Amino acid sequence: MQYKAQIEWQGNGLPFTAKTYDRTHGITFGGGVHVQASSAPEFLGKAELVNPEELFTASLNSCFMLTFLYVASMSQVSIERYEAEAVGTLAKNEEGKMAMTEVVIKPRITFVDGNAPDEAVLQSLYKKAHETCFISCSVKTKVSIV
Protein backbone atom coordinates (compact mmCIF):
# COMPACT_ATOMS: atom_id res chain seq x y z
CA MET A 1 0.00 0.00 0.00
CA GLN A 2 1.13 3.52 -0.71
CA TYR A 3 -0.19 6.88 0.44
CA LYS A 4 0.48 10.19 -1.28
CA ALA A 5 0.85 13.79 -0.26
CA GLN A 6 1.80 16.49 -2.76
CA ILE A 7 3.70 19.60 -1.58
CA GLU A 8 3.78 22.89 -3.46
CA TRP A 9 5.79 25.99 -2.51
CA GLN A 10 6.32 29.26 -4.34
CA GLY A 11 8.50 32.25 -3.46
CA ASN A 12 5.72 34.88 -3.62
CA GLY A 13 8.22 37.55 -4.68
CA LEU A 14 9.91 37.84 -1.29
CA PRO A 15 13.70 37.92 -1.06
CA PHE A 16 15.11 34.41 -0.76
CA THR A 17 17.23 34.68 2.36
CA ALA A 18 17.13 32.45 5.45
CA LYS A 19 15.17 35.06 7.44
CA THR A 20 12.79 36.32 4.74
CA TYR A 21 11.51 33.60 2.43
CA ASP A 22 7.85 32.68 2.89
CA ARG A 23 7.38 29.34 4.63
CA THR A 24 3.76 28.97 3.43
CA HIS A 25 3.10 25.94 1.24
CA GLY A 26 0.23 23.77 0.14
CA ILE A 27 -0.27 20.11 0.94
CA THR A 28 -2.69 18.04 -1.13
CA PHE A 29 -3.48 14.59 0.22
CA GLY A 30 -4.30 11.54 -1.90
CA GLY A 31 -8.05 11.95 -1.42
CA GLY A 32 -7.94 15.56 -2.66
CA VAL A 33 -8.01 17.45 0.66
CA HIS A 34 -5.81 20.54 0.46
CA VAL A 35 -4.40 22.46 3.41
CA GLN A 36 -2.18 25.48 3.70
CA ALA A 37 0.81 24.87 5.94
CA SER A 38 3.85 26.72 7.19
CA SER A 39 6.72 26.20 9.56
CA ALA A 40 6.03 26.74 13.27
CA PRO A 41 6.10 30.40 14.37
CA GLU A 42 9.37 29.74 16.21
CA PHE A 43 10.87 28.99 12.80
CA LEU A 44 9.46 32.10 11.09
CA GLY A 45 6.22 30.45 10.03
CA LYS A 46 2.60 31.52 10.35
CA ALA A 47 0.86 30.54 13.59
CA GLU A 48 -2.56 30.37 11.90
CA LEU A 49 -1.42 27.58 9.55
CA VAL A 50 -0.71 23.96 10.41
CA ASN A 51 2.97 23.05 10.69
CA PRO A 52 4.86 19.75 10.28
CA GLU A 53 5.23 19.24 14.03
CA GLU A 54 1.45 19.58 14.49
CA LEU A 55 0.82 17.25 11.55
CA PHE A 56 3.17 14.68 13.08
CA THR A 57 1.42 14.95 16.46
CA ALA A 58 -2.01 14.73 14.81
CA SER A 59 -0.92 11.70 12.77
CA LEU A 60 0.06 9.77 15.91
CA ASN A 61 -3.12 10.90 17.70
CA SER A 62 -5.36 9.88 14.80
CA CYS A 63 -3.65 6.53 14.24
CA PHE A 64 -3.81 5.67 17.93
CA MET A 65 -7.52 6.55 18.07
CA LEU A 66 -8.38 4.49 14.99
CA THR A 67 -6.39 1.53 16.31
CA PHE A 68 -7.91 1.87 19.79
CA LEU A 69 -11.45 1.92 18.38
CA TYR A 70 -10.71 -1.25 16.41
CA VAL A 71 -9.12 -3.01 19.40
CA ALA A 72 -12.06 -1.99 21.63
CA SER A 73 -14.60 -3.22 19.09
CA MET A 74 -12.80 -6.57 18.80
CA SER A 75 -12.94 -6.83 22.61
CA GLN A 76 -16.68 -6.06 22.70
CA VAL A 77 -16.06 -2.73 24.45
CA SER A 78 -18.50 -0.24 22.91
CA ILE A 79 -17.39 3.36 22.49
CA GLU A 80 -19.88 6.20 22.10
CA ARG A 81 -17.42 9.10 21.88
CA TYR A 82 -13.66 9.45 21.75
CA GLU A 83 -11.73 12.69 22.14
CA ALA A 84 -8.02 13.08 22.71
CA GLU A 85 -5.62 15.93 23.13
CA ALA A 86 -2.09 15.16 22.00
CA VAL A 87 0.97 17.21 22.88
CA GLY A 88 4.14 16.76 20.86
CA THR A 89 7.53 17.86 22.19
CA LEU A 90 10.26 19.13 19.89
CA ALA A 91 13.63 18.85 21.65
CA LYS A 92 17.15 17.55 21.16
CA ASN A 93 17.27 13.78 20.91
CA GLU A 94 20.01 11.46 22.15
CA GLU A 95 22.13 12.32 19.10
CA GLY A 96 21.82 16.05 19.86
CA LYS A 97 19.52 16.66 16.87
CA MET A 98 16.19 18.47 17.02
CA ALA A 99 13.43 15.86 16.82
CA MET A 100 9.90 15.17 17.94
CA THR A 101 11.04 13.35 21.07
CA GLU A 102 7.66 12.62 22.67
CA VAL A 103 3.95 12.70 21.96
CA VAL A 104 1.58 12.40 24.91
CA ILE A 105 -1.97 11.37 24.03
CA LYS A 106 -4.73 12.08 26.55
CA PRO A 107 -7.90 10.20 25.55
CA ARG A 108 -11.33 11.05 26.99
CA ILE A 109 -13.70 8.22 26.23
CA THR A 110 -17.44 7.89 26.67
CA PHE A 111 -18.61 4.29 26.68
CA VAL A 112 -22.03 3.19 25.39
CA ASP A 113 -24.54 3.24 28.27
CA GLY A 114 -21.72 4.19 30.66
CA ASN A 115 -20.38 0.61 30.51
CA ALA A 116 -16.72 1.44 31.00
CA PRO A 117 -14.36 -1.50 31.39
CA ASP A 118 -12.31 -1.69 34.57
CA GLU A 119 -8.99 0.16 34.58
CA ALA A 120 -6.90 -2.96 33.93
CA VAL A 121 -8.90 -3.79 30.78
CA LEU A 122 -8.73 -0.17 29.59
CA GLN A 123 -4.94 -0.09 30.08
CA SER A 124 -4.66 -3.38 28.21
CA LEU A 125 -6.64 -1.90 25.29
CA TYR A 126 -4.40 1.19 25.30
CA LYS A 127 -1.27 -0.99 25.29
CA LYS A 128 -2.49 -3.17 22.44
CA ALA A 129 -3.56 -0.12 20.40
CA HIS A 130 -0.20 1.56 20.96
CA GLU A 131 1.75 -1.57 20.05
CA THR A 132 -0.20 -2.05 16.79
CA CYS A 133 -0.71 1.58 15.65
CA PHE A 134 1.04 1.79 12.25
CA ILE A 135 2.43 5.27 12.90
CA SER A 136 3.63 4.51 16.45
CA CYS A 137 5.43 1.47 15.05
CA SER A 138 7.10 3.67 12.43
CA VAL A 139 8.79 6.30 14.61
CA LYS A 140 11.47 6.54 17.30
CA THR A 141 9.40 9.11 19.21
CA LYS A 142 8.27 8.10 22.68
CA VAL A 143 4.46 7.85 22.64
CA SER A 144 2.64 7.91 26.00
CA ILE A 145 -1.05 7.39 26.65
CA VAL A 146 -2.22 9.06 29.86
PDB file of C-alpha atoms in Angstrom:
ATOM      1  CA  MET A   1       0.000   0.000   0.000  1.00  0.00           C
ATOM      2  CA  GLN A   2       1.131   3.525  -0.710  1.00  0.00           C
ATOM      3  CA  TYR A   3      -0.188   6.880   0.438  1.00  0.00           C
ATOM      4  CA  LYS A   4       0.483  10.190  -1.278  1.00  0.00           C
ATOM      5  CA  ALA A   5       0.846  13.793  -0.255  1.00  0.00           C
ATOM      6  CA  GLN A   6       1.804  16.486  -2.760  1.00  0.00           C
ATOM      7  CA  ILE A   7       3.697  19.595  -1.578  1.00  0.00           C
ATOM      8  CA  GLU A   8       3.781  22.895  -3.459  1.00  0.00           C
ATOM      9  CA  TRP A   9       5.794  25.988  -2.507  1.00  0.00           C
ATOM     10  CA  GLN A  10       6.323  29.261  -4.337  1.00  0.00           C
ATOM     11  CA  GLY A  11       8.496  32.246  -3.458  1.00  0.00           C
ATOM     12  CA  ASN A  12       5.723  34.879  -3.615  1.00  0.00           C
ATOM     13  CA  GLY A  13       8.217  37.554  -4.684  1.00  0.00           C
ATOM     14  CA  LEU A  14       9.911  37.840  -1.287  1.00  0.00           C
ATOM     15  CA  PRO A  15      13.699  37.916  -1.055  1.00  0.00           C
ATOM     16  CA  PHE A  16      15.111  34.408  -0.765  1.00  0.00           C
ATOM     17  CA  THR A  17      17.227  34.681   2.363  1.00  0.00           C
ATOM     18  CA  ALA A  18      17.135  32.452   5.454  1.00  0.00           C
ATOM     19  CA  LYS A  19      15.173  35.060   7.443  1.00  0.00           C
ATOM     20  CA  THR A  20      12.794  36.323   4.742  1.00  0.00           C
ATOM     21  CA  TYR A  21      11.509  33.596   2.434  1.00  0.00           C
ATOM     22  CA  ASP A  22       7.848  32.684   2.892  1.00  0.00           C
ATOM     23  CA  ARG A  23       7.379  29.336   4.632  1.00  0.00           C
ATOM     24  CA  THR A  24       3.761  28.969   3.429  1.00  0.00           C
ATOM     25  CA  HIS A  25       3.098  25.942   1.240  1.00  0.00           C
ATOM     26  CA  GLY A  26       0.228  23.766   0.140  1.00  0.00           C
ATOM     27  CA  ILE A  27      -0.274  20.108   0.939  1.00  0.00           C
ATOM     28  CA  THR A  28      -2.692  18.041  -1.126  1.00  0.00           C
ATOM     29  CA  PHE A  29      -3.484  14.591   0.219  1.00  0.00           C
ATOM     30  CA  GLY A  30      -4.296  11.544  -1.904  1.00  0.00           C
ATOM     31  CA  GLY A  31      -8.051  11.955  -1.416  1.00  0.00           C
ATOM     32  CA  GLY A  32      -7.940  15.558  -2.659  1.00  0.00           C
ATOM     33  CA  VAL A  33      -8.009  17.447   0.658  1.00  0.00           C
ATOM     34  CA  HIS A  34      -5.809  20.543   0.456  1.00  0.00           C
ATOM     35  CA  VAL A  35      -4.398  22.457   3.415  1.00  0.00           C
ATOM     36  CA  GLN A  36      -2.179  25.476   3.696  1.00  0.00           C
ATOM     37  CA  ALA A  37       0.808  24.874   5.940  1.00  0.00           C
ATOM     38  CA  SER A  38       3.853  26.724   7.194  1.00  0.00           C
ATOM     39  CA  SER A  39       6.718  26.199   9.563  1.00  0.00           C
ATOM     40  CA  ALA A  40       6.035  26.737  13.266  1.00  0.00           C
ATOM     41  CA  PRO A  41       6.095  30.396  14.366  1.00  0.00           C
ATOM     42  CA  GLU A  42       9.370  29.736  16.213  1.00  0.00           C
ATOM     43  CA  PHE A  43      10.868  28.986  12.799  1.00  0.00           C
ATOM     44  CA  LEU A  44       9.459  32.100  11.093  1.00  0.00           C
ATOM     45  CA  GLY A  45       6.218  30.449  10.034  1.00  0.00           C
ATOM     46  CA  LYS A  46       2.603  31.517  10.351  1.00  0.00           C
ATOM     47  CA  ALA A  47       0.857  30.542  13.591  1.00  0.00           C
ATOM     48  CA  GLU A  48      -2.555  30.366  11.900  1.00  0.00           C
ATOM     49  CA  LEU A  49      -1.420  27.585   9.552  1.00  0.00           C
ATOM     50  CA  VAL A  50      -0.713  23.957  10.412  1.00  0.00           C
ATOM     51  CA  ASN A  51       2.968  23.047  10.694  1.00  0.00           C
ATOM     52  CA  PRO A  52       4.859  19.748  10.281  1.00  0.00           C
ATOM     53  CA  GLU A  53       5.225  19.242  14.035  1.00  0.00           C
ATOM     54  CA  GLU A  54       1.451  19.578  14.492  1.00  0.00           C
ATOM     55  CA  LEU A  55       0.823  17.251  11.546  1.00  0.00           C
ATOM     56  CA  PHE A  56       3.169  14.679  13.084  1.00  0.00           C
ATOM     57  CA  THR A  57       1.424  14.950  16.457  1.00  0.00           C
ATOM     58  CA  ALA A  58      -2.007  14.733  14.806  1.00  0.00           C
ATOM     59  CA  SER A  59      -0.916  11.704  12.772  1.00  0.00           C
ATOM     60  CA  LEU A  60       0.061   9.772  15.908  1.00  0.00           C
ATOM     61  CA  ASN A  61      -3.117  10.901  17.698  1.00  0.00           C
ATOM     62  CA  SER A  62      -5.362   9.882  14.796  1.00  0.00           C
ATOM     63  CA  CYS A  63      -3.654   6.530  14.236  1.00  0.00           C
ATOM     64  CA  PHE A  64      -3.815   5.667  17.928  1.00  0.00           C
ATOM     65  CA  MET A  65      -7.523   6.548  18.066  1.00  0.00           C
ATOM     66  CA  LEU A  66      -8.383   4.486  14.989  1.00  0.00           C
ATOM     67  CA  THR A  67      -6.394   1.533  16.306  1.00  0.00           C
ATOM     68  CA  PHE A  68      -7.912   1.867  19.788  1.00  0.00           C
ATOM     69  CA  LEU A  69     -11.447   1.918  18.376  1.00  0.00           C
ATOM     70  CA  TYR A  70     -10.707  -1.254  16.405  1.00  0.00           C
ATOM     71  CA  VAL A  71      -9.119  -3.010  19.399  1.00  0.00           C
ATOM     72  CA  ALA A  72     -12.055  -1.988  21.627  1.00  0.00           C
ATOM     73  CA  SER A  73     -14.602  -3.224  19.086  1.00  0.00           C
ATOM     74  CA  MET A  74     -12.802  -6.573  18.796  1.00  0.00           C
ATOM     75  CA  SER A  75     -12.940  -6.834  22.611  1.00  0.00           C
ATOM     76  CA  GLN A  76     -16.682  -6.061  22.697  1.00  0.00           C
ATOM     77  CA  VAL A  77     -16.061  -2.730  24.452  1.00  0.00           C
ATOM     78  CA  SER A  78     -18.504  -0.245  22.908  1.00  0.00           C
ATOM     79  CA  ILE A  79     -17.391   3.360  22.487  1.00  0.00           C
ATOM     80  CA  GLU A  80     -19.882   6.201  22.102  1.00  0.00           C
ATOM     81  CA  ARG A  81     -17.419   9.101  21.875  1.00  0.00           C
ATOM     82  CA  TYR A  82     -13.658   9.449  21.752  1.00  0.00           C
ATOM     83  CA  GLU A  83     -11.731  12.692  22.145  1.00  0.00           C
ATOM     84  CA  ALA A  84      -8.018  13.084  22.706  1.00  0.00           C
ATOM     85  CA  GLU A  85      -5.619  15.927  23.129  1.00  0.00           C
ATOM     86  CA  ALA A  86      -2.086  15.158  22.000  1.00  0.00           C
ATOM     87  CA  VAL A  87       0.972  17.213  22.876  1.00  0.00           C
ATOM     88  CA  GLY A  88       4.145  16.760  20.855  1.00  0.00           C
ATOM     89  CA  THR A  89       7.526  17.864  22.186  1.00  0.00           C
ATOM     90  CA  LEU A  90      10.262  19.131  19.889  1.00  0.00           C
ATOM     91  CA  ALA A  91      13.628  18.855  21.648  1.00  0.00           C
ATOM     92  CA  LYS A  92      17.146  17.552  21.160  1.00  0.00           C
ATOM     93  CA  ASN A  93      17.266  13.781  20.906  1.00  0.00           C
ATOM     94  CA  GLU A  94      20.012  11.459  22.154  1.00  0.00           C
ATOM     95  CA  GLU A  95      22.126  12.319  19.096  1.00  0.00           C
ATOM     96  CA  GLY A  96      21.818  16.047  19.857  1.00  0.00           C
ATOM     97  CA  LYS A  97      19.515  16.661  16.873  1.00  0.00           C
ATOM     98  CA  MET A  98      16.194  18.473  17.021  1.00  0.00           C
ATOM     99  CA  ALA A  99      13.431  15.864  16.819  1.00  0.00           C
ATOM    100  CA  MET A 100       9.899  15.168  17.937  1.00  0.00           C
ATOM    101  CA  THR A 101      11.040  13.355  21.071  1.00  0.00           C
ATOM    102  CA  GLU A 102       7.664  12.622  22.669  1.00  0.00           C
ATOM    103  CA  VAL A 103       3.954  12.703  21.964  1.00  0.00           C
ATOM    104  CA  VAL A 104       1.578  12.404  24.914  1.00  0.00           C
ATOM    105  CA  ILE A 105      -1.970  11.368  24.030  1.00  0.00           C
ATOM    106  CA  LYS A 106      -4.729  12.084  26.551  1.00  0.00           C
ATOM    107  CA  PRO A 107      -7.896  10.201  25.551  1.00  0.00           C
ATOM    108  CA  ARG A 108     -11.331  11.048  26.986  1.00  0.00           C
ATOM    109  CA  ILE A 109     -13.700   8.219  26.228  1.00  0.00           C
ATOM    110  CA  THR A 110     -17.439   7.891  26.670  1.00  0.00           C
ATOM    111  CA  PHE A 111     -18.613   4.295  26.680  1.00  0.00           C
ATOM    112  CA  VAL A 112     -22.029   3.188  25.394  1.00  0.00           C
ATOM    113  CA  ASP A 113     -24.545   3.241  28.267  1.00  0.00           C
ATOM    114  CA  GLY A 114     -21.719   4.187  30.658  1.00  0.00           C
ATOM    115  CA  ASN A 115     -20.384   0.609  30.514  1.00  0.00           C
ATOM    116  CA  ALA A 116     -16.721   1.442  31.001  1.00  0.00           C
ATOM    117  CA  PRO A 117     -14.358  -1.501  31.389  1.00  0.00           C
ATOM    118  CA  ASP A 118     -12.310  -1.687  34.571  1.00  0.00           C
ATOM    119  CA  GLU A 119      -8.994   0.165  34.585  1.00  0.00           C
ATOM    120  CA  ALA A 120      -6.902  -2.957  33.926  1.00  0.00           C
ATOM    121  CA  VAL A 121      -8.902  -3.788  30.782  1.00  0.00           C
ATOM    122  CA  LEU A 122      -8.728  -0.168  29.594  1.00  0.00           C
ATOM    123  CA  GLN A 123      -4.941  -0.086  30.083  1.00  0.00           C
ATOM    124  CA  SER A 124      -4.663  -3.378  28.210  1.00  0.00           C
ATOM    125  CA  LEU A 125      -6.638  -1.902  25.289  1.00  0.00           C
ATOM    126  CA  TYR A 126      -4.396   1.192  25.303  1.00  0.00           C
ATOM    127  CA  LYS A 127      -1.272  -0.993  25.292  1.00  0.00           C
ATOM    128  CA  LYS A 128      -2.494  -3.172  22.437  1.00  0.00           C
ATOM    129  CA  ALA A 129      -3.562  -0.122  20.396  1.00  0.00           C
ATOM    130  CA  HIS A 130      -0.204   1.564  20.958  1.00  0.00           C
ATOM    131  CA  GLU A 131       1.748  -1.571  20.046  1.00  0.00           C
ATOM    132  CA  THR A 132      -0.203  -2.051  16.789  1.00  0.00           C
ATOM    133  CA  CYS A 133      -0.712   1.576  15.648  1.00  0.00           C
ATOM    134  CA  PHE A 134       1.036   1.793  12.254  1.00  0.00           C
ATOM    135  CA  ILE A 135       2.426   5.270  12.903  1.00  0.00           C
ATOM    136  CA  SER A 136       3.633   4.508  16.453  1.00  0.00           C
ATOM    137  CA  CYS A 137       5.430   1.465  15.049  1.00  0.00           C
ATOM    138  CA  SER A 138       7.098   3.672  12.426  1.00  0.00           C
ATOM    139  CA  VAL A 139       8.794   6.295  14.615  1.00  0.00           C
ATOM    140  CA  LYS A 140      11.470   6.540  17.300  1.00  0.00           C
ATOM    141  CA  THR A 141       9.403   9.114  19.209  1.00  0.00           C
ATOM    142  CA  LYS A 142       8.267   8.102  22.680  1.00  0.00           C
ATOM    143  CA  VAL A 143       4.459   7.851  22.645  1.00  0.00           C
ATOM    144  CA  SER A 144       2.638   7.913  26.001  1.00  0.00           C
ATOM    145  CA  ILE A 145      -1.050   7.388  26.655  1.00  0.00           C
ATOM    146  CA  VAL A 146      -2.223   9.062  29.863  1.00  0.00           C
TER     147      VAL A 146
END
